[in-house]
Amino acid sequence: LKAKGINDVFGRPLWRCLKEELEFATRQNAPSYLSFSAINTYLRCGLQYYFRYILNLKIPPPGVVVLGAAVHKGLGVDFQQKIETRENLPTSQVLEGFSDQFDQEKDNALWQEGEKPGEVKDQGIAVLSLYHKERAQKLQPREVEKKVKVVFDNVDYDLIGYIDLVTEDRQLRDFKIKAKSMSETEITSDLQLTTYAFAYHEEVGSFPDSLGF
């Protein structure tokens, strides 16, 4: 690693890294970026981060992740075309994109005891239908799945993220599936929105006018 000019791995000098971390970094030619998911995993559980991002061990995603990806798919198809047409697709077409994605991935998920994929899908359809009819109509997208990148001077990796939606009136929106509405405190302290706002500022030179879900 030193021969390649790499003196830090995962934000730490080489002498402070575990043998397994050095071996992983050598195999991967050292990671060149961090994502919000990696940061969030580390803050939630250092051991889980170690298994997932150092040893590269993966487990099937929970059902809620499959549900969230399906919602992203349906809304993404709608908002992408709305950049040009300035009109939303019929809700039935958005739900079709959602259903196709959900059905494709549901068998790969790790469902909790008592969870029924069919019932989860029905709940997703109900929530997505309501959001599309009441909220999506009011948003005019400028960019969908916008990639943002922050380059740091003092470490060997960058911060890379993907903002679900950037609107013409400078709103950043993240499509998030929750069992209940988030409180104002939870929203204002949400690390993902804060991270994306910072990355947006680094790229365009100013903060967005609003953040939300």
Coordinates of C-alpha atoms in Angstrom, one line a residue, residues 3-202:
A3 CA 4.4 1.7 -2.5
K4 CA 1.3 3.0 -4.1
G5 CA 1.4 6.1 -2.0
I6 CA -1.4 5.0 0.3
N7 CA -0.8 5.9 3.9
D8 CA -4.4 5.7 5.3
V9 CA -7.1 3.2 5.0
F10 CA -10.7 3.9 6.2
G11 CA -9.5 7.2 7.6
R12 CA -6.8 5.6 9.8
P13 CA -3.0 5.4 9.3
L14 CA -1.8 2.0 8.2
W15 CA -0.2 1.2 11.6
R16 CA -3.5 1.5 13.3
C17 CA -5.3 -0.9 11.0
L18 CA -6.1 -4.5 11.7
K19 CA -4.4 -7.2 9.6
E20 CA -7.7 -8.1 7.9
E21 CA -8.3 -4.5 7.0
L22 CA -4.9 -4.2 5.4
E23 CA -5.5 -7.4 3.5
F24 CA -8.9 -6.2 2.3
A25 CA -7.5 -2.8 1.3
T26 CA -4.7 -4.5 -0.7
R27 CA -7.2 -6.7 -2.5
Q28 CA -9.4 -3.8 -3.4
N29 CA -6.6 -1.4 -4.1
A30 CA -7.9 0.5 -1.1
P31 CA -11.4 2.0 -1.1
S32 CA -11.6 5.3 -2.9
Y33 CA -14.9 6.5 -1.4
L34 CA -17.4 6.3 1.4
S35 CA -21.2 6.3 1.0
F36 CA -23.9 7.4 3.4
S37 CA -24.8 3.7 3.9
A38 CA -21.3 2.9 5.0
I39 CA -21.2 5.8 7.4
N40 CA -24.7 5.0 8.8
T41 CA -23.7 1.3 9.3
Y42 CA -20.5 2.3 11.1
L43 CA -22.5 4.6 13.5
R44 CA -25.1 1.9 14.1
C45 CA -22.7 -1.0 14.7
G46 CA -18.9 -1.1 14.2
L47 CA -18.9 -4.9 14.0
Q48 CA -21.6 -4.8 11.3
Y49 CA -19.5 -2.3 9.3
Y50 CA -16.5 -4.6 9.7
F51 CA -18.3 -7.6 8.4
R52 CA -20.0 -5.7 5.5
Y53 CA -17.3 -3.3 4.3
I54 CA -14.0 -4.8 5.5
L55 CA -14.6 -8.5 5.1
N56 CA -17.2 -7.9 2.3
L57 CA -19.7 -10.3 3.8
K58 CA -23.2 -9.8 2.6
I59 CA -26.6 -11.1 3.8
P60 CA -29.9 -10.9 2.0
P61 CA -31.6 -7.6 2.5
P62 CA -34.6 -7.3 4.8
G63 CA -38.0 -7.0 3.3
V64 CA -38.2 -3.2 4.1
V65 CA -35.2 -2.6 1.8
V66 CA -36.9 -4.5 -1.1
L67 CA -40.0 -2.4 -0.5
G68 CA -38.0 0.8 -0.5
A69 CA -36.2 -0.1 -3.7
A70 CA -39.5 -0.8 -5.4
V71 CA -40.9 2.6 -4.3
H72 CA -37.7 4.3 -5.6
K73 CA -38.2 2.5 -8.9
G74 CA -41.8 3.6 -9.4
L75 CA -41.2 7.2 -8.4
G76 CA -37.9 7.4 -10.3
V77 CA -39.6 6.4 -13.6
D78 CA -42.2 9.1 -13.1
F79 CA -39.9 11.9 -12.1
Q80 CA -37.3 11.1 -14.7
Q81 CA -39.8 11.6 -17.5
K82 CA -41.4 14.6 -15.8
I83 CA -38.2 16.6 -16.3
E84 CA -39.1 16.9 -20.0
T85 CA -42.9 16.5 -20.0
R86 CA -43.6 18.4 -16.8
E87 CA -46.5 16.1 -16.2
N88 CA -46.8 13.1 -14.0
L89 CA -47.5 9.6 -15.3
P90 CA -50.8 8.0 -14.3
T91 CA -50.6 6.5 -10.9
S92 CA -51.3 3.0 -12.5
Q93 CA -48.0 3.2 -14.4
V94 CA -46.1 4.2 -11.3
L95 CA -47.6 1.3 -9.5
E96 CA -46.7 -1.0 -12.4
G97 CA -43.0 -0.1 -12.1
F98 CA -43.2 -0.6 -8.3
S99 CA -44.8 -4.0 -8.7
D100 CA -42.3 -5.2 -11.3
Q101 CA -39.4 -4.3 -9.0
F102 CA -41.0 -5.8 -5.9
D103 CA -41.9 -9.1 -7.6
Q104 CA -38.4 -9.4 -9.0
E105 CA -36.6 -9.0 -5.7
K106 CA -39.0 -10.3 -3.1
D107 CA -37.6 -13.9 -3.1
N108 CA -34.1 -12.5 -2.4
A109 CA -35.2 -10.8 0.8
L110 CA -34.8 -11.9 4.4
W111 CA -38.4 -11.6 5.7
Q112 CA -39.0 -11.4 9.4
E113 CA -41.1 -14.0 11.2
G114 CA -44.8 -13.1 10.5
E115 CA -44.1 -10.9 7.6
K116 CA -46.0 -11.7 4.4
P117 CA -44.6 -10.3 1.2
G118 CA -48.0 -10.0 -0.3
E119 CA -49.3 -7.9 2.6
V120 CA -46.1 -5.7 2.5
K121 CA -46.6 -5.2 -1.2
D122 CA -50.2 -4.1 -0.6
Q123 CA -49.1 -1.6 2.0
G124 CA -46.5 -0.2 -0.4
I125 CA -49.1 0.2 -3.1
A126 CA -51.4 2.1 -0.7
V127 CA -48.6 4.4 0.5
L128 CA -47.2 5.0 -3.0
S129 CA -50.6 5.7 -4.4
L130 CA -51.3 8.4 -1.7
Y131 CA -47.9 10.0 -2.1
H132 CA -48.1 10.1 -5.9
K133 CA -51.6 11.6 -5.9
E134 CA -50.9 14.2 -3.2
R135 CA -47.2 15.0 -3.1
A136 CA -45.6 14.0 -6.4
Q137 CA -47.9 16.3 -8.4
K138 CA -46.4 19.4 -6.6
L139 CA -42.8 18.6 -7.4
Q140 CA -41.1 19.6 -10.6
P141 CA -37.8 17.7 -10.8
R142 CA -34.6 19.1 -12.2
E143 CA -32.5 16.0 -11.5
V144 CA -33.3 12.4 -10.4
E145 CA -30.7 10.2 -8.6
K146 CA -28.3 13.1 -8.7
K147 CA -24.7 11.9 -8.0
V148 CA -22.8 14.2 -5.6
K149 CA -19.1 13.9 -4.6
V150 CA -17.1 15.5 -1.9
V151 CA -13.3 15.4 -2.2
F152 CA -11.4 15.7 1.0
D153 CA -7.8 17.0 1.2
N154 CA -6.6 15.0 4.2
V155 CA -7.8 11.5 3.5
D156 CA -7.6 9.0 0.6
Y157 CA -11.3 8.6 0.0
D158 CA -14.2 10.7 -1.3
L159 CA -17.7 10.9 -0.1
I160 CA -20.2 9.9 -2.8
G161 CA -24.0 9.9 -2.6
Y162 CA -27.1 9.9 -4.7
I163 CA -29.9 12.4 -4.0
D164 CA -33.2 10.9 -5.0
L165 CA -34.7 14.2 -6.2
V166 CA -33.6 17.8 -6.8
T167 CA -36.4 20.1 -7.8
E168 CA -36.4 23.3 -9.9
D169 CA -37.0 25.3 -6.7
R170 CA -33.9 23.9 -5.0
Q171 CA -35.6 21.3 -2.8
L172 CA -33.8 18.0 -2.0
R173 CA -36.0 15.0 -1.5
D174 CA -35.2 11.6 -0.2
F175 CA -37.7 8.8 -0.7
K176 CA -38.0 7.0 2.6
I177 CA -40.3 4.3 3.8
K178 CA -41.2 4.5 7.5
A179 CA -43.8 2.7 9.6
K180 CA -44.9 6.1 11.1
S181 CA -44.3 9.7 10.3
M182 CA -41.0 11.2 11.4
S183 CA -41.1 13.9 14.0
E184 CA -39.7 17.4 13.3
T185 CA -36.7 16.6 15.5
E186 CA -36.0 13.4 13.6
I187 CA -36.2 15.2 10.3
T188 CA -34.0 18.1 11.3
S189 CA -31.3 15.8 12.7
D190 CA -31.4 13.2 9.9
L191 CA -27.8 12.5 9.0
Q192 CA -28.6 11.5 5.4
L193 CA -30.3 14.8 4.6
T194 CA -27.5 16.7 6.3
T195 CA -24.9 14.7 4.3
Y196 CA -26.6 15.4 1.0
A197 CA -27.1 19.1 1.8
F198 CA -23.4 19.4 2.5
A199 CA -22.5 17.6 -0.7
Y200 CA -24.9 19.7 -2.7
H201 CA -23.3 22.9 -1.2
E202 CA -19.8 21.6 -2.1

